[in-house]
Coordinates of C-alpha atoms in Angstrom, one line a residue:
Chain A
X257 CA 0.1 -0.1 0.2
X258 CA 1.1 3.5 -0.8
X259 CA 3.9 4.6 1.3
X260 CA 4.3 1.1 3.2
X261 CA 7.4 1.0 0.4
X262 CA 8.9 4.0 1.7
X263 CA 8.3 3.9 5.8
X264 CA 9.4 -0.3 4.8
X265 CA 12.9 1.7 4.2
X266 CA 12.9 4.8 6.4
X267 CA 13.1 1.5 9.3
X268 CA 15.2 -0.6 7.4
X269 CA 17.9 2.3 7.0
X270 CA 17.1 3.6 10.3
X271 CA 16.8 7.1 9.0
X272 CA 13.3 9.1 8.7
X273 CA 16.1 11.3 6.0
X274 CA 15.6 12.1 2.1
X275 CA 18.2 13.6 -0.5
X276 CA 16.9 16.4 -2.3
X277 CA 18.4 16.3 -6.1
X278 CA 18.8 19.5 -6.3
X279 CA 21.2 19.5 -9.0
X280 CA 22.1 23.6 -9.4
X281 CA 26.0 23.7 -11.7
X282 CA 27.2 25.2 -9.0
X283 CA 27.4 22.5 -6.4
X284 CA 28.5 20.4 -9.2
X285 CA 32.3 19.7 -8.9
X286 CA 34.2 20.7 -11.7
X287 CA 36.2 17.8 -13.4
X288 CA 32.7 16.4 -13.6
X289 CA 31.2 19.8 -15.8
X290 CA 34.7 19.9 -18.0
X291 CA 34.4 15.6 -18.9
X292 CA 30.9 17.1 -20.0
X293 CA 31.0 20.1 -21.8
X294 CA 34.3 18.6 -23.7
X295 CA 31.8 15.9 -24.9
X296 CA 28.3 17.3 -25.8
X297 CA 29.9 21.9 -25.0
X298 CA 28.8 24.1 -23.0
X299 CA 25.4 23.4 -23.8
X300 CA 21.8 22.1 -21.6
X301 CA 22.9 18.9 -23.3
X302 CA 26.7 19.5 -21.3
X303 CA 25.3 20.9 -18.5
X304 CA 22.1 18.1 -18.2
X305 CA 25.3 14.9 -19.1
X306 CA 27.1 16.4 -15.8
X307 CA 23.9 16.5 -14.2
X308 CA 23.5 12.7 -15.3
X309 CA 26.8 12.0 -13.3
X310 CA 26.7 13.9 -10.9
X311 CA 23.8 12.4 -9.2
X312 CA 25.0 8.7 -10.0
X313 CA 28.0 9.7 -7.7
X314 CA 26.1 10.6 -4.9
X315 CA 23.2 7.9 -5.6
X316 CA 25.6 5.1 -4.9
X317 CA 27.6 6.9 -2.4
X318 CA 23.8 7.4 -0.4
X319 CA 21.4 4.4 -1.5
X320 CA 22.8 2.3 1.8
X321 CA 22.1 4.3 3.9
X322 CA 19.6 6.8 3.0
X323 CA 15.9 5.6 2.1
X324 CA 14.8 7.9 -0.7
X325 CA 15.5 11.1 -3.0
X326 CA 13.5 13.6 -4.0
X327 CA 15.0 15.1 -7.5
X328 CA 13.4 18.4 -7.9
X329 CA 11.6 19.3 -11.4
X330 CA 12.8 22.6 -11.8
X331 CA 16.4 22.0 -11.6
X332 CA 15.6 20.0 -14.9
X333 CA 13.8 21.6 -16.7
X334 CA 16.0 24.6 -17.0
X335 CA 18.1 22.1 -19.2
X336 CA 14.8 21.8 -21.3
X337 CA 13.5 18.4 -22.7
X338 CA 18.1 17.2 -22.4
X339 CA 17.6 17.9 -18.4
X340 CA 14.2 16.5 -18.4
X341 CA 15.7 13.0 -19.7
X342 CA 18.5 13.4 -17.1
X343 CA 15.7 13.7 -15.0
X344 CA 14.5 10.3 -16.5
X345 CA 17.7 8.8 -15.7
X346 CA 17.6 10.0 -12.6
X347 CA 15.0 8.5 -10.9
X348 CA 15.2 5.6 -12.6
X349 CA 19.4 5.0 -11.5
X350 CA 17.4 5.7 -8.0
X351 CA 14.8 3.3 -8.4
X352 CA 17.5 0.2 -9.2
X353 CA 19.1 1.6 -6.5
X354 CA 17.0 0.2 -4.1
X355 CA 16.0 3.6 -3.4
X356 CA 11.9 5.4 -3.1
X357 CA 12.0 8.5 -5.5
X358 CA 10.0 11.5 -4.7
X359 CA 8.8 13.9 -7.4
X360 CA 8.8 17.0 -6.3
X361 CA 6.7 18.3 -8.7
X362 CA 4.2 20.3 -7.2
X363 CA 1.7 19.8 -10.0
X364 CA -1.8 20.3 -10.4
X365 CA -3.8 21.4 -12.9
X366 CA -8.3 20.1 -14.1
X367 CA -9.3 16.6 -13.4
X368 CA -8.7 15.3 -17.2
X369 CA -5.3 17.8 -16.9
X370 CA -4.5 15.9 -13.7
X371 CA -4.7 12.3 -15.7
X372 CA -2.1 13.0 -17.6
X373 CA -0.1 14.6 -14.9
X374 CA 0.0 11.1 -13.1
X375 CA -0.1 9.0 -15.7
X376 CA 3.5 10.8 -16.8
X377 CA 5.5 10.7 -13.4
X378 CA 3.6 8.0 -11.6
X379 CA 1.6 5.5 -13.6
X380 CA 1.7 4.7 -17.6
X381 CA 1.5 6.3 -20.4
X382 CA -0.5 4.6 -23.2
X383 CA 0.5 4.6 -26.7
X384 CA -1.5 2.2 -28.9
X385 CA -1.8 -0.8 -26.6
X386 CA 2.2 0.0 -25.6
X387 CA 1.8 0.7 -21.4
X388 CA 5.2 3.1 -21.1
X389 CA 6.7 4.4 -18.2
X390 CA 7.4 8.5 -18.8
X391 CA 9.0 9.4 -15.5
X392 CA 8.0 6.7 -13.4
X393 CA 8.5 7.9 -9.7
X394 CA 7.3 6.9 -6.6
X395 CA 5.3 9.5 -4.9
X396 CA 4.8 12.9 -6.3
X397 CA 4.8 16.4 -4.8
X398 CA 0.8 18.4 -5.8
X399 CA -1.0 21.4 -4.7
X400 CA -4.3 21.1 -3.9
X401 CA -5.5 24.9 -5.4
X402 CA -7.8 23.1 -7.3
X403 CA -9.7 21.1 -5.1
X404 CA -11.0 17.3 -5.3
X405 CA -11.3 17.4 -9.1
X406 CA -7.2 18.2 -8.9
X407 CA -6.5 15.1 -6.5
X408 CA -9.2 12.2 -7.4
X409 CA -7.4 11.8 -10.8
X410 CA -3.8 11.0 -8.8
X411 CA -5.6 9.5 -6.4
X412 CA -7.1 6.4 -9.1
X413 CA -2.9 5.9 -10.1
X414 CA -1.7 5.6 -6.6
X415 CA -4.5 2.5 -6.0
X416 CA -4.1 1.0 -9.1
X417 CA 0.5 1.9 -9.0
X418 CA 1.0 0.8 -5.7
X419 CA 2.9 5.0 -5.4
X420 CA 1.9 8.2 -2.9
X421 CA 1.5 11.8 -3.5
X422 CA 2.4 14.9 -1.7
X423 CA -0.6 17.5 -0.7
X424 CA 1.8 21.1 -0.2
X425 CA -0.4 21.9 3.7
X426 CA 2.2 24.6 4.9
X427 CA 5.1 25.2 2.9
X428 CA 8.7 26.5 4.4
X429 CA 9.0 29.5 2.5
X430 CA 9.3 33.5 4.4
X431 CA 6.0 34.2 2.4
X432 CA 4.2 30.9 2.4
X433 CA 1.4 32.5 5.8
X434 CA 0.7 35.2 3.6
X435 CA -2.2 32.8 1.8
X436 CA -2.2 29.7 4.0
X437 CA -2.3 31.5 7.3
X438 CA -5.2 33.2 6.3
X439 CA -8.5 32.5 8.5
X440 CA -11.1 30.7 7.4
X441 CA -14.4 31.4 7.9
X442 CA -12.8 33.2 11.7
X443 CA -11.7 29.2 12.6
X444 CA -10.0 27.7 10.5
X445 CA -6.4 28.4 9.3
X446 CA -6.3 27.5 4.9
X447 CA -3.3 25.1 5.7
X448 CA -5.4 23.7 8.2
X449 CA -8.0 23.3 5.7
X450 CA -5.9 21.6 3.1
X451 CA -4.3 19.4 6.1
X452 CA -8.2 18.3 6.8
X453 CA -8.6 17.5 2.8
X454 CA -5.4 15.4 2.7
X455 CA -7.7 13.2 6.3
X456 CA -9.8 12.9 3.6
X457 CA -8.5 12.1 0.2
X458 CA -6.7 9.8 2.2
X459 CA -10.0 7.4 3.9
X460 CA -9.7 5.5 0.1
X461 CA -5.6 4.6 0.7
X462 CA -4.8 3.8 4.1
X463 CA -1.5 2.4 5.0
X464 CA -0.5 -0.9 6.8
X465 CA 1.3 1.7 9.2
X466 CA -2.1 3.6 9.7
X467 CA -0.6 6.4 7.2
X468 CA -2.4 7.0 4.1
X469 CA -1.0 7.3 1.0
X470 CA -2.3 11.2 0.9
X471 CA 0.8 13.2 2.5
X472 CA 1.4 16.6 3.0
X473 CA 3.8 19.1 2.7
X474 CA 4.5 20.9 5.9
X475 CA 7.7 22.6 6.1
X476 CA 10.5 22.7 9.2
X477 CA 10.6 25.9 9.8
X478 CA 7.2 26.6 11.0
X479 CA 7.8 24.2 14.2
X480 CA 4.3 25.9 16.0
X481 CA 2.3 24.7 12.2
X482 CA 4.3 20.9 12.7
X483 CA 3.6 20.0 15.8
X484 CA -0.5 21.5 15.5
X485 CA -0.9 19.2 12.3
X486 CA 0.8 16.1 13.3
X487 CA -1.4 16.2 15.9
X488 CA -4.1 17.6 13.8
X489 CA -4.2 15.0 10.9
X490 CA -3.1 11.7 12.3
X491 CA -3.3 9.6 9.2
X492 CA -0.8 12.1 6.7
X493 CA 2.7 11.6 6.3
X494 CA 4.6 14.3 6.5
X495 CA 7.6 15.2 3.5
X496 CA 9.3 17.8 5.4
X497 CA 11.3 20.3 3.5
X498 CA 13.3 23.2 4.8
X499 CA 16.3 21.6 7.1
X500 CA 19.1 23.0 6.9
X501 CA 20.4 25.9 4.3
X502 CA 16.6 27.0 5.4
X503 CA 16.9 27.5 9.0
X504 CA 15.1 24.7 10.0
X505 CA 17.1 22.0 12.9
X506 CA 17.0 19.3 13.9
X507 CA 14.5 20.2 17.3
X508 CA 12.2 21.9 15.0
X509 CA 11.5 18.6 12.8
X510 CA 11.1 16.4 16.2
X511 CA 7.3 17.5 16.7
X512 CA 6.5 15.9 13.0
X513 CA 7.2 12.2 14.2
X514 CA 4.6 10.5 15.9
X515 CA 5.1 8.1 19.2
X516 CA 6.6 5.3 16.9
X517 CA 9.2 8.0 15.3
X518 CA 7.4 7.5 11.6
X519 CA 5.1 9.7 10.2
X520 CA 7.5 12.0 8.4
X521 CA 11.0 11.8 7.0
X522 CA 13.2 15.6 6.7
X523 CA 14.4 16.6 3.2
X524 CA 17.6 17.6 3.2
X525 CA 19.1 19.1 -0.6
X526 CA 21.7 21.5 -0.2
X527 CA 23.7 20.2 3.2
X528 CA 24.2 16.9 0.9
X529 CA 24.6 18.3 -2.2
X530 CA 27.1 20.6 -1.5
X531 CA 28.6 19.4 1.6
X532 CA 32.2 18.7 -0.3
X533 CA 32.3 22.8 -1.1
X534 CA 31.8 22.6 3.6
X535 CA 33.7 20.3 3.9
X536 CA 36.6 21.6 1.8
X537 CA 37.5 17.8 0.2
X538 CA 39.3 17.4 -2.1
X539 CA 36.1 17.3 -5.2
X540 CA 36.5 14.4 -6.5
X541 CA 35.8 13.5 -2.6
X542 CA 32.3 15.1 -3.4
X543 CA 30.3 11.8 -3.0
X544 CA 32.0 10.7 0.2
X545 CA 31.0 14.5 1.1
X546 CA 27.6 14.1 1.0
X547 CA 27.6 10.0 2.3
X548 CA 29.4 12.1 5.8
X549 CA 26.6 14.6 5.5
X550 CA 23.8 12.0 5.7
X551 CA 25.3 10.1 8.1
X552 CA 25.5 13.3 10.1
X553 CA 21.9 14.4 9.8
X554 CA 20.3 11.0 10.1
X555 CA 22.4 10.6 13.8
X556 CA 20.9 14.0 14.7
X557 CA 17.6 13.5 13.7
X558 CA 17.1 10.0 15.2
X559 CA 18.7 11.7 18.7
X560 CA 16.0 14.1 19.2
X561 CA 13.3 11.7 18.1
X562 CA 14.7 9.7 20.8
X563 CA 15.0 12.3 23.4
X564 CA 11.3 13.7 23.1
Chain B
X37 CA 5.8 45.1 -21.4
X38 CA 4.4 42.2 -20.4
X39 CA 1.1 41.3 -22.7
X40 CA 2.0 44.4 -24.4
X41 CA 2.5 42.4 -27.1
X42 CA 0.1 39.8 -26.6
X43 CA -2.8 42.5 -27.1
X44 CA -0.9 44.3 -30.1
X45 CA -1.5 40.5 -31.4
X46 CA -5.5 40.0 -30.6
X47 CA -6.0 43.9 -31.8
X48 CA -4.4 43.1 -34.9
X49 CA -6.7 39.3 -35.7
X50 CA -9.6 41.3 -33.7
X51 CA -9.4 38.0 -32.4
X52 CA -9.7 37.5 -27.9
X53 CA -8.7 33.6 -28.2
X54 CA -6.3 31.7 -27.4
X55 CA -6.3 27.9 -29.0
X56 CA -5.1 24.9 -26.1
X57 CA -2.8 22.6 -27.6
X58 CA -3.5 19.5 -25.1
X59 CA -3.2 17.3 -27.7
X60 CA -4.5 13.6 -26.5
X61 CA -3.5 11.0 -29.0
X62 CA -7.5 10.3 -29.6
X63 CA -7.4 14.1 -31.0
X64 CA -5.2 12.8 -33.8
X65 CA -5.8 11.1 -37.4
X66 CA -4.3 8.0 -37.9
X67 CA -2.2 9.1 -40.5
X68 CA 0.4 11.1 -38.6
X69 CA -0.1 8.2 -36.2
X70 CA 0.6 5.6 -38.7
X71 CA 3.2 7.6 -40.1
X72 CA 5.2 8.2 -37.0
X73 CA 4.5 4.4 -35.5
X74 CA 6.8 3.3 -38.5
X75 CA 9.7 5.2 -38.0
X76 CA 9.7 5.1 -34.6
X77 CA 7.6 2.3 -33.1
X78 CA 4.2 2.6 -30.7
X79 CA 6.6 4.0 -28.0
X80 CA 6.5 7.5 -25.9
X81 CA 9.0 8.9 -29.2
X82 CA 6.8 7.7 -31.7
X83 CA 3.8 9.4 -29.8
X84 CA 6.3 12.8 -29.6
X85 CA 7.8 12.8 -33.6
X86 CA 3.1 12.4 -34.4
X87 CA 2.2 15.0 -31.9
X88 CA 4.9 17.8 -33.6
X89 CA 4.0 17.2 -36.9
X90 CA -0.7 17.4 -35.8
X91 CA 0.7 21.4 -34.0
X92 CA 2.6 22.2 -36.6
X93 CA -0.3 22.1 -38.6
X94 CA -2.5 23.2 -36.4
X95 CA -0.9 26.7 -36.1
X96 CA 0.3 26.7 -39.8
X97 CA -3.7 26.4 -40.1
X98 CA -4.3 28.8 -37.0
X99 CA -1.2 31.2 -37.2
X100 CA -3.1 33.9 -39.0
X101 CA -6.1 34.4 -37.7
X102 CA -5.1 33.4 -33.8
X103 CA -3.1 36.0 -31.6
X104 CA -1.6 33.0 -29.3
X105 CA -1.2 29.3 -28.6
X106 CA -0.9 27.7 -25.5
X107 CA 0.7 24.1 -25.1
X108 CA 0.0 22.2 -21.5
X109 CA 2.7 21.2 -20.1
X110 CA 1.1 17.9 -18.9
X111 CA -0.1 16.7 -22.2
X112 CA 4.3 17.0 -23.3
X113 CA 5.4 15.0 -20.0
X114 CA 2.9 12.3 -20.2
X115 CA 5.7 11.3 -23.4
X116 CA 8.6 11.9 -21.0
X117 CA 11.1 14.3 -22.2
X118 CA 10.7 13.1 -25.7
X119 CA 7.1 14.7 -25.1
X120 CA 9.1 17.2 -23.5
X121 CA 11.0 18.3 -27.1
X122 CA 8.2 18.2 -29.0
X123 CA 7.0 21.3 -26.2
X124 CA 9.9 23.2 -26.7
X125 CA 10.4 22.4 -30.7
X126 CA 6.3 23.4 -30.9
X127 CA 7.2 26.6 -28.9
X128 CA 9.9 27.6 -31.3
X129 CA 7.6 26.6 -34.0
X130 CA 4.6 28.6 -32.7
X131 CA 7.1 32.3 -31.9
X132 CA 8.9 31.7 -35.6
X133 CA 4.9 31.6 -37.4
X134 CA 4.2 35.2 -34.9
X135 CA 2.1 33.5 -32.5
X136 CA 2.3 34.3 -28.8
X137 CA 2.8 31.5 -26.7
X138 CA 1.7 30.9 -23.3
X139 CA 2.8 26.9 -21.3
X140 CA 0.1 26.2 -19.2
X141 CA 2.5 24.6 -16.5
X142 CA 0.8 25.9 -13.0
X143 CA 4.6 26.2 -11.7
X144 CA 5.0 27.0 -8.1
X145 CA 7.4 26.2 -6.0
X146 CA 9.5 28.4 -3.0
X147 CA 12.2 31.2 -4.3
X148 CA 15.2 29.8 -5.4
X149 CA 13.4 26.5 -7.1
X150 CA 11.2 29.6 -9.2
X151 CA 13.7 31.2 -10.2
X152 CA 15.0 27.9 -11.8
X153 CA 11.6 27.9 -13.4
X154 CA 11.3 30.6 -14.7
X155 CA 14.5 30.9 -16.7
X156 CA 13.4 27.3 -17.7
X157 CA 9.7 28.7 -18.8
X158 CA 10.6 32.6 -19.8
X159 CA 14.0 32.7 -19.5
X160 CA 17.6 31.6 -20.0
X161 CA 19.9 29.1 -18.5
X162 CA 23.6 29.8 -17.7
X163 CA 25.5 27.3 -18.7
X164 CA 28.8 29.0 -17.4
X165 CA 29.0 31.9 -19.9
X166 CA 26.4 30.2 -21.9
X167 CA 23.1 31.9 -22.4
X168 CA 20.7 28.8 -23.1
X169 CA 16.8 29.2 -23.9
X170 CA 15.0 25.8 -22.7
X171 CA 12.1 26.4 -24.1
X172 CA 11.4 30.1 -24.5
X173 CA 7.4 30.6 -23.8
X174 CA 6.0 34.3 -24.0
X175 CA 4.2 33.5 -20.7
X176 CA 3.5 30.7 -18.4
X177 CA 1.0 30.4 -16.0
X178 CA 1.1 29.9 -11.7
X179 CA 0.1 28.8 -8.9
X180 CA 0.1 31.4 -6.4
X181 CA -0.8 29.3 -3.2
X182 CA 3.2 30.0 -1.5
X183 CA 2.7 33.5 -1.4
X184 CA 5.1 36.2 -3.2
X185 CA 8.6 34.3 -2.7
X186 CA 7.5 32.1 -5.4
X187 CA 5.8 34.8 -8.0
X188 CA 8.8 37.5 -7.2
X189 CA 11.7 35.3 -9.3
X190 CA 8.7 34.9 -12.0
X191 CA 8.0 39.3 -11.7
X192 CA 12.5 39.4 -12.1
X193 CA 12.5 37.4 -15.8
X194 CA 9.1 38.9 -16.9
X195 CA 10.8 42.6 -16.2
X196 CA 14.2 41.6 -17.6
X197 CA 12.9 39.7 -21.4
X198 CA 9.3 41.3 -21.9
X199 CA 7.8 37.8 -20.7
X200 CA 4.2 37.4 -19.0
X201 CA 2.4 35.3 -16.4
X202 CA -0.9 34.2 -15.0
X203 CA -1.9 33.1 -11.6
X204 CA -4.1 30.9 -10.6
X205 CA -7.2 32.9 -9.1
X206 CA -10.5 30.8 -9.6
X207 CA -10.3 27.5 -11.6
X208 CA -13.0 26.5 -14.1
X209 CA -12.9 23.0 -12.4
X210 CA -16.2 22.0 -10.1
X211 CA -14.5 21.6 -7.2
X212 CA -12.7 24.7 -7.1
X213 CA -14.9 26.4 -4.4
X214 CA -13.7 23.9 -2.6
X215 CA -10.7 26.0 -1.7
X216 CA -11.2 29.1 -3.8
X217 CA -14.2 29.8 -2.9
X218 CA -13.6 30.2 1.1
X219 CA -14.2 33.0 3.1
X220 CA -10.6 35.1 4.5
X221 CA -12.1 36.6 7.6
X222 CA -15.6 36.3 6.9
X223 CA -14.8 38.7 4.7
X224 CA -13.3 38.0 1.1
X225 CA -12.9 34.9 -0.6
X226 CA -9.4 33.2 -1.4
X227 CA -9.8 33.9 -4.9
X228 CA -10.2 37.4 -4.4
X229 CA -7.9 38.2 -1.8
X230 CA -5.6 36.5 -4.3
X231 CA -6.6 37.8 -7.5
X232 CA -5.8 40.8 -5.0
X233 CA -1.6 40.2 -5.0
X234 CA -2.5 40.1 -8.8
X235 CA -2.7 43.3 -9.2
X236 CA -0.5 44.2 -6.0
X237 CA 2.4 42.0 -7.6
X238 CA 1.4 43.7 -11.3
X239 CA 2.0 47.1 -10.1
X240 CA 6.3 47.0 -11.0
X241 CA 4.9 46.0 -14.7
X242 CA 2.8 48.1 -15.8
X243 CA 1.8 48.3 -19.7
X244 CA 1.0 50.6 -22.5
X245 CA -3.0 49.0 -22.5
X246 CA -3.1 49.4 -18.6
X247 CA -2.7 45.8 -18.2
X248 CA 0.0 44.7 -16.2
X249 CA 2.1 41.5 -16.6
X250 CA 1.0 39.6 -13.6
X251 CA -2.3 38.1 -15.0
X252 CA -4.8 36.0 -13.5
X253 CA -6.4 32.6 -14.6
X254 CA -10.4 32.7 -14.5
X255 CA -13.3 29.9 -15.6
X256 CA -15.6 31.0 -17.7
X257 CA -17.7 28.0 -16.0
X258 CA -18.2 31.0 -13.5
X259 CA -19.6 34.0 -15.1
X260 CA -20.4 35.6 -11.9
X261 CA -17.4 35.3 -10.0
X262 CA -15.7 36.7 -13.6
X263 CA -17.5 39.8 -13.2
X264 CA -16.5 40.4 -10.2
X265 CA -13.3 40.0 -10.9
X266 CA -13.7 42.0 -14.4
X267 CA -14.5 45.0 -12.0
X268 CA -12.2 44.2 -8.7
X269 CA -9.1 43.9 -10.8
X270 CA -8.4 46.9 -13.1
X271 CA -5.4 45.7 -14.4
X272 CA -4.9 42.5 -14.2
X273 CA -5.6 40.6 -18.1
X274 CA -7.4 37.5 -17.6
X275 CA -6.5 34.0 -19.5
X276 CA -10.1 32.0 -19.7
X277 CA -10.1 28.5 -19.7
X278 CA -13.4 26.2 -19.4
X279 CA -15.4 28.0 -23.6
X280 CA -16.1 24.6 -25.0
X281 CA -16.5 21.7 -23.9
X282 CA -16.2 22.6 -20.3
X283 CA -19.5 24.3 -20.6
X284 CA -18.5 28.0 -21.0
X285 CA -20.4 29.7 -23.8
X286 CA -20.1 33.3 -24.9
X287 CA -22.1 35.0 -23.5
X288 CA -20.5 34.0 -20.0
X289 CA -16.9 35.3 -21.1
X290 CA -18.4 38.4 -22.1
X291 CA -18.1 40.0 -18.4
X292 CA -14.0 39.0 -18.6
X293 CA -13.5 42.0 -21.0
X294 CA -13.4 45.6 -20.3
X295 CA -15.6 48.3 -22.1
X296 CA -13.0 48.5 -25.0
X297 CA -13.3 44.4 -25.4
X298 CA -9.8 44.2 -23.9
X299 CA -8.7 42.3 -21.3
X300 CA -8.7 38.8 -21.8
X301 CA -8.1 35.8 -23.7
X302 CA -10.4 32.9 -24.2
X303 CA -9.2 29.4 -24.1
X304 CA -10.6 26.7 -26.5
X305 CA -8.4 23.3 -26.9
X306 CA -11.0 20.8 -27.8
X307 CA -12.9 22.3 -29.7
X308 CA -10.9 23.0 -31.7
X309 CA -8.1 19.9 -31.3
X310 CA -11.2 18.1 -32.0
X311 CA -13.0 20.4 -34.4
X312 CA -12.5 17.2 -37.4
X313 CA -13.8 14.7 -35.4
X314 CA -17.0 16.7 -34.5
X315 CA -17.3 17.4 -38.1
X316 CA -17.1 14.2 -39.3
X317 CA -13.7 15.6 -42.6
X318 CA -11.6 13.7 -44.0
X319 CA -8.7 13.3 -41.2
X320 CA -5.9 14.8 -43.6
X321 CA -8.4 18.8 -43.3
X322 CA -7.5 18.0 -39.4
X323 CA -6.5 21.6 -39.3
X324 CA -9.0 22.9 -41.8
X325 CA -11.6 21.7 -39.6
X326 CA -10.0 23.7 -36.4
X327 CA -10.1 27.0 -38.9
X328 CA -13.2 26.9 -39.1
X329 CA -14.2 26.0 -35.7
X330 CA -11.4 29.3 -34.3
X331 CA -13.2 31.7 -37.2
X332 CA -16.6 30.5 -35.8
X333 CA -15.9 30.9 -31.6
X334 CA -14.3 34.4 -32.7
X335 CA -16.8 35.8 -34.3
X336 CA -18.9 33.9 -31.6
X337 CA -16.9 35.9 -28.8
X338 CA -16.2 39.3 -30.5
X339 CA -20.7 39.5 -31.5
X340 CA -21.1 38.3 -27.8
X341 CA -18.7 41.6 -27.0
X342 CA -19.2 44.1 -29.1
X343 CA -23.6 43.6 -27.9
X344 CA -22.6 43.8 -24.5

């Protein structure tokens, strides 16, 4: 059932974190870029080739200790279709290495169009009698501004293909409150209302651990809301961005977990991707540095959950 | 300035409509699919090749009478990176033919990530000293759930590159009211609040016709709200989906326009794409049928504006 595979991975590695693959070119070691530019020039194709090598090195170094990766679509789309090919190849590679793949696309649209997005990112695309996999991630982030119509088609694919989704509830960015903190009918905030919709949407997709296949994105940068939502949404698994570079610490994310230490996965992107720059190590050890940072992050967060 | 080019196009063709390019395979004539499958098999590549030919035929038939096209990203993403290549080629082809291209991606994210989306779809991607165009549309639809952080980076690119954006305000789908019609502080709806944010965001990007570069998506299926928002948002240009197959008629969209007959562009996707099926003409005349439907739609809507 949805997210059971993710939770199994988290338990097996005793690590409730996900490595965000947001590969800005400035994060890449020079030798990877030079190799790629030699073959393809300083072009979208050259950049996309360098990023694929970079991602593979990271996945190799992380796959036995980190349960999941989260590629952010924007950092692939900016390199055009060549970047999207790297995204598809990255997803494929991570799955082959046993990692759970959360594609961060924040997609949203009306029903018929969401069917197309669900096929693209989680399900299969029918080309006459042939069923083809376009991106084939395990879970997708989505935006619920359009209501149930935009969620139901994704639910359907999640049910049929054992996939999951995370709906934006309370995002980690500074201006997230402009709309999300507004009070609806003087009672509940927009983010709380969206959270309750997740509980509702998830009813048909309950998993063995008590969490449904409809998760929520709740930022580490708002710990009070994280705690409020953890209590209000007992069946909703959280994807928590904002740890590390965005300012959230391990204590801030502790309220995201239930009494069994489950219920959430914490994302770090820049902290892991740029570990070699922060450490000041040889650039050819970028993946080693990422692994050391991933272990540090795991131990810090697991420590805070156990202490909590 | 933003949208001035779009409005110039609308005035020159006396046609405030946009052709939505949402190419489901079932909309394509058989001969186009057979040609492509012969070359590439029944694969994502085969489907993407057929869609590119289909789109080019439509653009050729429409470019002298319709000011803009709106490709919907989902229908390209579902064919993987091969589909995204077709999207990039479609955008390029439409621009060469003088059409204004609104990419319907409804993108949204935190600030740094929105910079990447803005570069991907409207601006340029820097690969070292080379500035590369990934998709290069003229405007992009975005979702404002994350507040200003998700809009400001797009504004910056719009300003620098003479591009525009449309923010989801009141969408055309049946469940759009679940969140969008909720009352904030017992006063304004969520959609009205989002609309007022568009007026605010657009202040720095005013064009010659009195409309800013920050437009709004407002569905034809809710004519009362369309009228309410037209009055409340005098500087916000509307992209109006929901005409035709979704149920909106020409009288429903008339309130989207100002007293000069400007201020909005009405989208039709299925009506134009499937005109050959509805007409029952020879499939090789699919583009001719699309043109006849585009003319019918133009005359109907222009007639309603003048009568209004």
